[in-house]
PDB file of C-alpha atoms in Angstrom:
ATOM      1  CA  LYS N   1       0.000   0.000   0.000  1.00 68.00           C
ATOM      2  CA  ALA N   2       1.152   3.499  -0.679  1.00 81.00           C
ATOM      3  CA  GLY N   3       1.873   5.566   2.398  1.00 93.00           C
ATOM      4  CA  VAL N   4       0.408   8.866   3.458  1.00 96.00           C
ATOM      5  CA  THR N   5       1.205  11.592   0.960  1.00 96.00           C
ATOM      6  CA  GLN N   6       1.229  15.326   1.533  1.00 97.00           C
ATOM      7  CA  THR N   7       1.449  18.137  -0.968  1.00 97.00           C
ATOM      8  CA  PRO N   8       3.195  20.409  -1.351  1.00 97.00           C
ATOM      9  CA  ARG N   9       6.348  19.361   0.485  1.00 96.00           C
ATOM     10  CA  TYR N  10       7.694  22.877   0.819  1.00 96.00           C
ATOM     11  CA  LEU N  11       5.977  26.222   0.733  1.00 96.00           C
ATOM     12  CA  ILE N  12       7.016  29.832   1.204  1.00 97.00           C
ATOM     13  CA  LYS N  13       4.365  32.449   1.903  1.00 97.00           C
ATOM     14  CA  THR N  14       4.278  35.997   3.221  1.00 97.00           C
ATOM     15  CA  ARG N  15       2.400  37.319   6.215  1.00 97.00           C
ATOM     16  CA  GLY N  16      -1.273  37.878   5.591  1.00 97.00           C
ATOM     17  CA  GLN N  17      -1.559  35.286   2.851  1.00 98.00           C
ATOM     18  CA  GLN N  18      -3.497  32.097   3.159  1.00 98.00           C
ATOM     19  CA  VAL N  19      -2.398  28.542   2.422  1.00 98.00           C
ATOM     20  CA  THR N  20      -4.019  25.173   1.738  1.00 98.00           C
ATOM     21  CA  LEU N  21      -2.233  21.915   2.431  1.00 98.00           C
ATOM     22  CA  SER N  22      -3.354  18.528   1.204  1.00 98.00           C
ATOM     23  CA  CYS N  23      -3.134  15.043   2.681  1.00 98.00           C
ATOM     24  CA  SER N  24      -4.001  11.719   1.073  1.00 97.00           C
ATOM     25  CA  PRO N  25      -4.318   8.925   3.639  1.00 96.00           C
ATOM     26  CA  ILE N  26      -3.423   5.297   3.217  1.00 95.00           C
ATOM     27  CA  SER N  27      -6.071   3.527   1.166  1.00 94.00           C
ATOM     28  CA  GLY N  28      -8.847   2.317   3.436  1.00 92.00           C
ATOM     29  CA  HIS N  29      -8.009   4.682   6.273  1.00 92.00           C
ATOM     30  CA  ARG N  30     -10.879   6.942   7.239  1.00 91.00           C
ATOM     31  CA  SER N  31      -9.310   9.005  10.004  1.00 91.00           C
ATOM     32  CA  VAL N  32      -6.960  11.878   9.252  1.00 94.00           C
ATOM     33  CA  SER N  33      -5.303  13.976  11.936  1.00 93.00           C
ATOM     34  CA  TRP N  34      -3.214  17.096  11.494  1.00 96.00           C
ATOM     35  CA  TYR N  35      -0.304  18.210  13.653  1.00 95.00           C
ATOM     36  CA  GLN N  36       1.950  21.240  13.754  1.00 96.00           C
ATOM     37  CA  GLN N  37       5.586  20.632  14.628  1.00 94.00           C
ATOM     38  CA  THR N  38       7.923  23.432  15.684  1.00 92.00           C
ATOM     39  CA  PRO N  39      11.246  23.324  17.549  1.00 84.00           C
ATOM     40  CA  GLY N  40       9.808  25.252  20.465  1.00 78.00           C
ATOM     41  CA  GLN N  41       6.385  23.652  20.858  1.00 80.00           C
ATOM     42  CA  GLY N  42       6.984  20.133  19.588  1.00 84.00           C
ATOM     43  CA  LEU N  43       4.146  18.189  17.984  1.00 89.00           C
ATOM     44  CA  GLN N  44       0.784  19.801  18.612  1.00 91.00           C
ATOM     45  CA  PHE N  45      -2.571  18.376  17.624  1.00 90.00           C
ATOM     46  CA  LEU N  46      -4.604  20.549  15.269  1.00 94.00           C
ATOM     47  CA  PHE N  47      -7.694  18.498  14.427  1.00 91.00           C
ATOM     48  CA  GLU N  48      -8.981  15.095  13.412  1.00 91.00           C
ATOM     49  CA  TYR N  49     -11.451  14.149  10.729  1.00 92.00           C
ATOM     50  CA  PHE N  50     -13.340  10.923  10.370  1.00 91.00           C
ATOM     51  CA  SER N  51     -15.894  10.232   7.670  1.00 90.00           C
ATOM     52  CA  GLU N  52     -15.890  13.881   6.594  1.00 93.00           C
ATOM     53  CA  THR N  53     -16.654  15.122  10.119  1.00 92.00           C
ATOM     54  CA  GLN N  54     -14.327  16.990  12.427  1.00 91.00           C
ATOM     55  CA  ARG N  55     -14.214  14.844  15.557  1.00 86.00           C
ATOM     56  CA  ASN N  56     -11.591  16.641  17.589  1.00 84.00           C
ATOM     57  CA  LYS N  57      -9.925  20.001  17.645  1.00 87.00           C
ATOM     58  CA  GLY N  58      -6.787  21.240  19.366  1.00 88.00           C
ATOM     59  CA  ASN N  59      -6.115  24.657  20.841  1.00 88.00           C
ATOM     60  CA  PHE N  60      -5.441  26.641  17.697  1.00 93.00           C
ATOM     61  CA  PRO N  61      -7.088  29.867  16.564  1.00 95.00           C
ATOM     62  CA  GLY N  62      -9.918  29.879  14.080  1.00 95.00           C
ATOM     63  CA  ARG N  63      -7.472  30.813  11.297  1.00 97.00           C
ATOM     64  CA  PHE N  64      -6.694  27.102  11.165  1.00 97.00           C
ATOM     65  CA  SER N  65      -9.412  25.048   9.531  1.00 96.00           C
ATOM     66  CA  GLY N  66      -9.745  21.822   7.680  1.00 97.00           C
ATOM     67  CA  ARG N  67     -12.038  19.500   5.862  1.00 97.00           C
ATOM     68  CA  GLN N  68     -12.239  15.950   4.663  1.00 97.00           C
ATOM     69  CA  PHE N  69     -13.665  14.685   1.422  1.00 96.00           C
ATOM     70  CA  SER N  70     -15.679  11.554   0.722  1.00 95.00           C
ATOM     71  CA  ASN N  71     -12.526   9.748  -0.455  1.00 94.00           C
ATOM     72  CA  SER N  72     -10.932  10.528   2.960  1.00 94.00           C
ATOM     73  CA  ARG N  73      -8.468  13.011   1.494  1.00 97.00           C
ATOM     74  CA  SER N  74      -8.103  16.002   3.746  1.00 98.00           C
ATOM     75  CA  GLU N  75      -7.084  19.602   3.409  1.00 98.00           C
ATOM     76  CA  MET N  76      -6.121  22.137   6.004  1.00 98.00           C
ATOM     77  CA  ASN N  77      -6.226  25.861   5.488  1.00 98.00           C
ATOM     78  CA  VAL N  78      -4.480  28.627   7.346  1.00 98.00           C
ATOM     79  CA  SER N  79      -5.708  32.135   6.698  1.00 95.00           C
ATOM     80  CA  THR N  80      -3.985  35.434   7.458  1.00 96.00           C
ATOM     81  CA  LEU N  81      -0.613  33.788   7.946  1.00 98.00           C
ATOM     82  CA  GLU N  82       1.648  34.947  10.770  1.00 97.00           C
ATOM     83  CA  LEU N  83       5.384  34.474  11.163  1.00 97.00           C
ATOM     84  CA  GLY N  84       4.724  32.026  13.985  1.00 95.00           C
ATOM     85  CA  ASP N  85       2.873  29.716  11.618  1.00 97.00           C
ATOM     86  CA  SER N  86       6.203  28.656  10.128  1.00 97.00           C
ATOM     87  CA  ALA N  87       6.360  24.960  10.944  1.00 96.00           C
ATOM     88  CA  LEU N  88       6.274  21.425   9.666  1.00 96.00           C
ATOM     89  CA  TYR N  89       2.655  20.369   9.199  1.00 97.00           C
ATOM     90  CA  LEU N  90       2.142  16.645   9.486  1.00 97.00           C
ATOM     91  CA  CYS N  91      -0.905  14.614   8.746  1.00 96.00           C
ATOM     92  CA  ALA N  92      -1.461  11.112   9.995  1.00 94.00           C
ATOM     93  CA  SER N  93      -4.021   8.544   8.982  1.00 93.00           C
ATOM     94  CA  SER N  94      -5.457   5.555  10.759  1.00 89.00           C
ATOM     95  CA  PHE N  95      -8.144   3.022   9.957  1.00 86.00           C
ATOM     96  CA  GLY N  96     -10.390   4.039  12.828  1.00 76.00           C
ATOM     97  CA  THR N  97     -10.434   6.354  15.785  1.00 69.00           C
ATOM     98  CA  GLY N  98      -9.800   3.981  18.664  1.00 69.00           C
ATOM     99  CA  VAL N  99      -6.996   4.603  21.127  1.00 62.00           C
ATOM    100  CA  GLN N 100      -5.237   1.476  19.936  1.00 66.00           C
ATOM    101  CA  GLU N 101      -5.098   2.660  16.350  1.00 75.00           C
ATOM    102  CA  THR N 102      -1.622   3.202  14.978  1.00 85.00           C
ATOM    103  CA  GLN N 103      -1.213   6.549  13.275  1.00 88.00           C
ATOM    104  CA  TYR N 104       0.775   6.591  10.047  1.00 93.00           C
ATOM    105  CA  PHE N 105       2.406   9.919   9.342  1.00 95.00           C
ATOM    106  CA  GLY N 106       3.094  11.569   6.038  1.00 96.00           C
ATOM    107  CA  PRO N 107       6.395  13.323   5.243  1.00 95.00           C
ATOM    108  CA  GLY N 108       4.932  16.704   6.106  1.00 96.00           C
ATOM    109  CA  THR N 109       4.683  20.088   4.469  1.00 97.00           C
ATOM    110  CA  ARG N 110       7.321  22.551   5.574  1.00 96.00           C
ATOM    111  CA  LEU N 111       5.810  26.030   5.595  1.00 97.00           C
ATOM    112  CA  LEU N 112       7.932  29.142   5.853  1.00 97.00           C
ATOM    113  CA  VAL N 113       6.167  32.453   6.427  1.00 97.00           C
ATOM    114  CA  LEU N 114       8.205  35.563   5.625  1.00 97.00           C
TER     115      LEU N 114
ATOM    116  CA  GLY J   1      -2.984  21.305  31.799  1.00 54.00           C
ATOM    117  CA  GLN J   2      -1.929  18.321  29.789  1.00 62.00           C
ATOM    118  CA  SER J   3       1.769  17.686  29.328  1.00 82.00           C
ATOM    119  CA  LEU J   4       4.148  14.836  28.837  1.00 90.00           C
ATOM    120  CA  GLU J   5       7.713  15.529  29.843  1.00 92.00           C
ATOM    121  CA  GLN J   6      10.806  13.857  28.420  1.00 95.00           C
ATOM    122  CA  PRO J   7      14.520  14.562  28.714  1.00 95.00           C
ATOM    123  CA  SER J   8      15.547  16.792  25.843  1.00 93.00           C
ATOM    124  CA  GLU J   9      18.691  14.868  24.897  1.00 96.00           C
ATOM    125  CA  VAL J  10      20.291  11.515  25.621  1.00 97.00           C
ATOM    126  CA  THR J  11      23.663  10.273  24.414  1.00 97.00           C
ATOM    127  CA  ALA J  12      24.788   6.645  24.371  1.00 96.00           C
ATOM    128  CA  VAL J  13      27.300   4.442  22.589  1.00 97.00           C
ATOM    129  CA  GLU J  14      26.725   1.708  20.067  1.00 97.00           C
ATOM    130  CA  GLY J  15      25.770  -1.588  21.646  1.00 97.00           C
ATOM    131  CA  ALA J  16      24.629   0.000  24.880  1.00 97.00           C
ATOM    132  CA  ILE J  17      21.163   0.144  26.441  1.00 97.00           C
ATOM    133  CA  VAL J  18      19.338   3.431  26.902  1.00 97.00           C
ATOM    134  CA  GLN J  19      16.092   4.318  28.658  1.00 98.00           C
ATOM    135  CA  ILE J  20      14.000   7.331  27.676  1.00 98.00           C
ATOM    136  CA  ASN J  21      11.530   8.391  30.337  1.00 97.00           C
ATOM    137  CA  CYS J  22       8.154  10.012  29.937  1.00 95.00           C
ATOM    138  CA  THR J  23       6.173  11.492  32.802  1.00 94.00           C
ATOM    139  CA  TYR J  24       2.754  13.026  32.389  1.00 88.00           C
ATOM    140  CA  GLN J  25       0.698  15.512  34.338  1.00 80.00           C
ATOM    141  CA  THR J  26      -2.797  14.756  33.255  1.00 66.00           C
ATOM    142  CA  SER J  27      -5.446  12.180  33.857  1.00 68.00           C
ATOM    143  CA  GLY J  28      -7.588  10.333  31.407  1.00 70.00           C
ATOM    144  CA  PHE J  29      -4.875   8.801  29.276  1.00 77.00           C
ATOM    145  CA  TYR J  30      -5.933   5.451  27.925  1.00 77.00           C
ATOM    146  CA  GLY J  31      -2.433   4.399  27.018  1.00 85.00           C
ATOM    147  CA  LEU J  32       0.995   5.508  25.934  1.00 90.00           C
ATOM    148  CA  SER J  33       2.526   5.304  22.481  1.00 91.00           C
ATOM    149  CA  TRP J  34       6.076   5.843  21.311  1.00 95.00           C
ATOM    150  CA  TYR J  35       7.131   7.277  17.972  1.00 95.00           C
ATOM    151  CA  GLN J  36      10.534   7.635  16.339  1.00 97.00           C
ATOM    152  CA  GLN J  37      11.389  10.518  14.051  1.00 96.00           C
ATOM    153  CA  HIS J  38      14.613  10.779  12.093  1.00 95.00           C
ATOM    154  CA  ASP J  39      15.814  14.237  11.181  1.00 90.00           C
ATOM    155  CA  GLY J  40      13.691  15.514   8.306  1.00 84.00           C
ATOM    156  CA  GLY J  41      11.468  12.450   8.351  1.00 89.00           C
ATOM    157  CA  ALA J  42       7.979  11.507   9.441  1.00 92.00           C
ATOM    158  CA  PRO J  43       7.261  10.079  12.890  1.00 94.00           C
ATOM    159  CA  THR J  44       6.896   6.313  12.789  1.00 94.00           C
ATOM    160  CA  PHE J  45       5.072   4.187  15.320  1.00 92.00           C
ATOM    161  CA  LEU J  46       7.170   2.045  17.666  1.00 94.00           C
ATOM    162  CA  SER J  47       4.896   0.707  20.382  1.00 92.00           C
ATOM    163  CA  TYR J  48       1.691   1.177  22.345  1.00 90.00           C
ATOM    164  CA  ASN J  49       1.033   0.291  25.990  1.00 91.00           C
ATOM    165  CA  ALA J  50      -2.657  -0.110  26.672  1.00 86.00           C
ATOM    166  CA  LEU J  51      -2.049  -1.711  30.064  1.00 89.00           C
ATOM    167  CA  ASP J  52       0.497  -1.281  32.808  1.00 93.00           C
ATOM    168  CA  GLY J  53       3.617  -3.337  32.329  1.00 95.00           C
ATOM    169  CA  LEU J  54       6.254  -4.066  29.769  1.00 95.00           C
ATOM    170  CA  GLU J  55       5.740  -4.545  26.030  1.00 93.00           C
ATOM    171  CA  GLU J  56       8.646  -5.949  24.033  1.00 92.00           C
ATOM    172  CA  THR J  57       9.152  -5.569  20.302  1.00 88.00           C
ATOM    173  CA  GLY J  58      12.556  -6.742  19.192  1.00 92.00           C
ATOM    174  CA  ARG J  59      15.275  -4.450  20.500  1.00 95.00           C
ATOM    175  CA  PHE J  60      12.689  -1.979  21.792  1.00 96.00           C
ATOM    176  CA  SER J  61      10.617  -2.333  24.950  1.00 96.00           C
ATOM    177  CA  SER J  62       8.121   0.071  26.434  1.00 97.00           C
ATOM    178  CA  PHE J  63       6.781   0.284  29.953  1.00 97.00           C
ATOM    179  CA  LEU J  64       3.772   2.017  31.470  1.00 94.00           C
ATOM    180  CA  SER J  65       2.686   2.632  35.039  1.00 93.00           C
ATOM    181  CA  ARG J  66      -0.546   4.612  35.075  1.00 88.00           C
ATOM    182  CA  SER J  67      -0.568   4.858  38.873  1.00 88.00           C
ATOM    183  CA  ASP J  68       2.804   6.626  38.674  1.00 90.00           C
ATOM    184  CA  SER J  69       1.929   8.599  35.499  1.00 89.00           C
ATOM    185  CA  TYR J  70       5.170   7.304  34.064  1.00 92.00           C
ATOM    186  CA  GLY J  71       6.439   5.340  31.155  1.00 95.00           C
ATOM    187  CA  TYR J  72       9.695   4.626  29.402  1.00 97.00           C
ATOM    188  CA  LEU J  73      11.133   3.348  26.166  1.00 98.00           C
ATOM    189  CA  LEU J  74      14.082   0.981  26.432  1.00 98.00           C
ATOM    190  CA  LEU J  75      16.378   0.549  23.466  1.00 97.00           C
ATOM    191  CA  GLN J  76      18.855  -2.327  23.567  1.00 97.00           C
ATOM    192  CA  GLU J  77      21.884  -3.122  21.438  1.00 97.00           C
ATOM    193  CA  LEU J  78      21.956   0.441  20.188  1.00 97.00           C
ATOM    194  CA  GLN J  79      22.831   1.006  16.552  1.00 97.00           C
ATOM    195  CA  MET J  80      23.886   4.186  14.802  1.00 97.00           C
ATOM    196  CA  LYS J  81      20.579   4.194  12.910  1.00 96.00           C
ATOM    197  CA  ASP J  82      18.758   4.581  16.243  1.00 97.00           C
ATOM    198  CA  SER J  83      19.948   8.204  16.380  1.00 97.00           C
ATOM    199  CA  ALA J  84      16.659  10.068  16.136  1.00 97.00           C
ATOM    200  CA  SER J  85      14.045  11.909  18.160  1.00 96.00           C
ATOM    201  CA  TYR J  86      11.695   9.828  20.262  1.00 97.00           C
ATOM    202  CA  PHE J  87       8.263  10.991  21.346  1.00 95.00           C
ATOM    203  CA  CYS J  88       5.890   9.532  23.848  1.00 94.00           C
ATOM    204  CA  ALA J  89       2.233  10.249  23.175  1.00 91.00           C
ATOM    205  CA  GLY J  90      -0.738   9.870  25.439  1.00 88.00           C
ATOM    206  CA  ALA J  91      -3.987   8.608  23.958  1.00 78.00           C
ATOM    207  CA  LYS J  92      -6.736  10.729  25.440  1.00 75.00           C
ATOM    208  CA  TYR J  93     -10.455  10.512  24.952  1.00 69.00           C
ATOM    209  CA  GLY J  94     -11.602  13.688  23.241  1.00 60.00           C
ATOM    210  CA  GLY J  95     -15.353  13.471  22.984  1.00 58.00           C
ATOM    211  CA  ALA J  96     -16.485  11.541  19.944  1.00 53.00           C
ATOM    212  CA  THR J  97     -13.078  10.119  19.357  1.00 57.00           C
ATOM    213  CA  ASN J  98      -9.563  10.113  20.657  1.00 63.00           C
ATOM    214  CA  LYS J  99      -6.464  12.138  20.086  1.00 75.00           C
ATOM    215  CA  LEU J 100      -2.774  11.878  20.717  1.00 81.00           C
ATOM    216  CA  ILE J 101      -0.971  14.382  22.905  1.00 86.00           C
ATOM    217  CA  PHE J 102       2.735  14.260  22.231  1.00 90.00           C
ATOM    218  CA  GLY J 103       5.567  14.650  24.682  1.00 91.00           C
ATOM    219  CA  THR J 104       8.320  17.179  24.356  1.00 89.00           C
ATOM    220  CA  GLY J 105      10.589  14.703  22.541  1.00 93.00           C
ATOM    221  CA  THR J 106      14.033  13.260  23.283  1.00 96.00           C
ATOM    222  CA  LEU J 107      16.916  13.541  20.849  1.00 96.00           C
ATOM    223  CA  LEU J 108      18.992  10.371  21.057  1.00 97.00           C
ATOM    224  CA  ALA J 109      22.544  10.531  19.788  1.00 97.00           C
ATOM    225  CA  VAL J 110      24.290   7.179  19.358  1.00 97.00           C
ATOM    226  CA  GLN J 111      28.054   7.462  19.232  1.00 95.00           C
ATOM    227  CA  PRO J 112      30.473   4.860  17.855  1.00 94.00           C
TER     228      PRO J 112
END
């Protein structure tokens, strides 16, 4: 099976712009979670989608949003970018949403905000 | 708040055994997972402890004590390729589903 894919891999934006990142989960996986990784804050949970519904949300401002399509692909959007949004954005997929489910991570999108 | 604390860096030599600790300050964790992340790579799953005790998977073992809010990852017969960051992650019920809360991460440097 192909792994989790994320596009684009690298992105440079300027403050105030908006950005959309894409994640394609492993075939058959219905849960997609998004994380932000920065050197100072580590890996922080953004949100989780399952069957096109947001099931969980982390402590991020409303500028961060996401959605999931019927084929389980997911997108996340960040509006009005700030310098502090520079980070590696990781998505992870799993078959279900149980605590025992292994999450499979994609390679990430590295976003630089200038 | 919810936090999982790990040592920031650990150094060991090839062939040795190293233990990476994880202590947490929250309740409601169903279990503890461990992930490995090489520099520039994606985190990959290593182990999951649903119950207290020791889980062994090859050279890696993981331990959980929920009464002590403590867990650790034990790496034996260290190899150079084990140099990476290691994260513990607590599985917490979040309403309709569950989410992972990651620890601060430990950078392991294996020296020859």
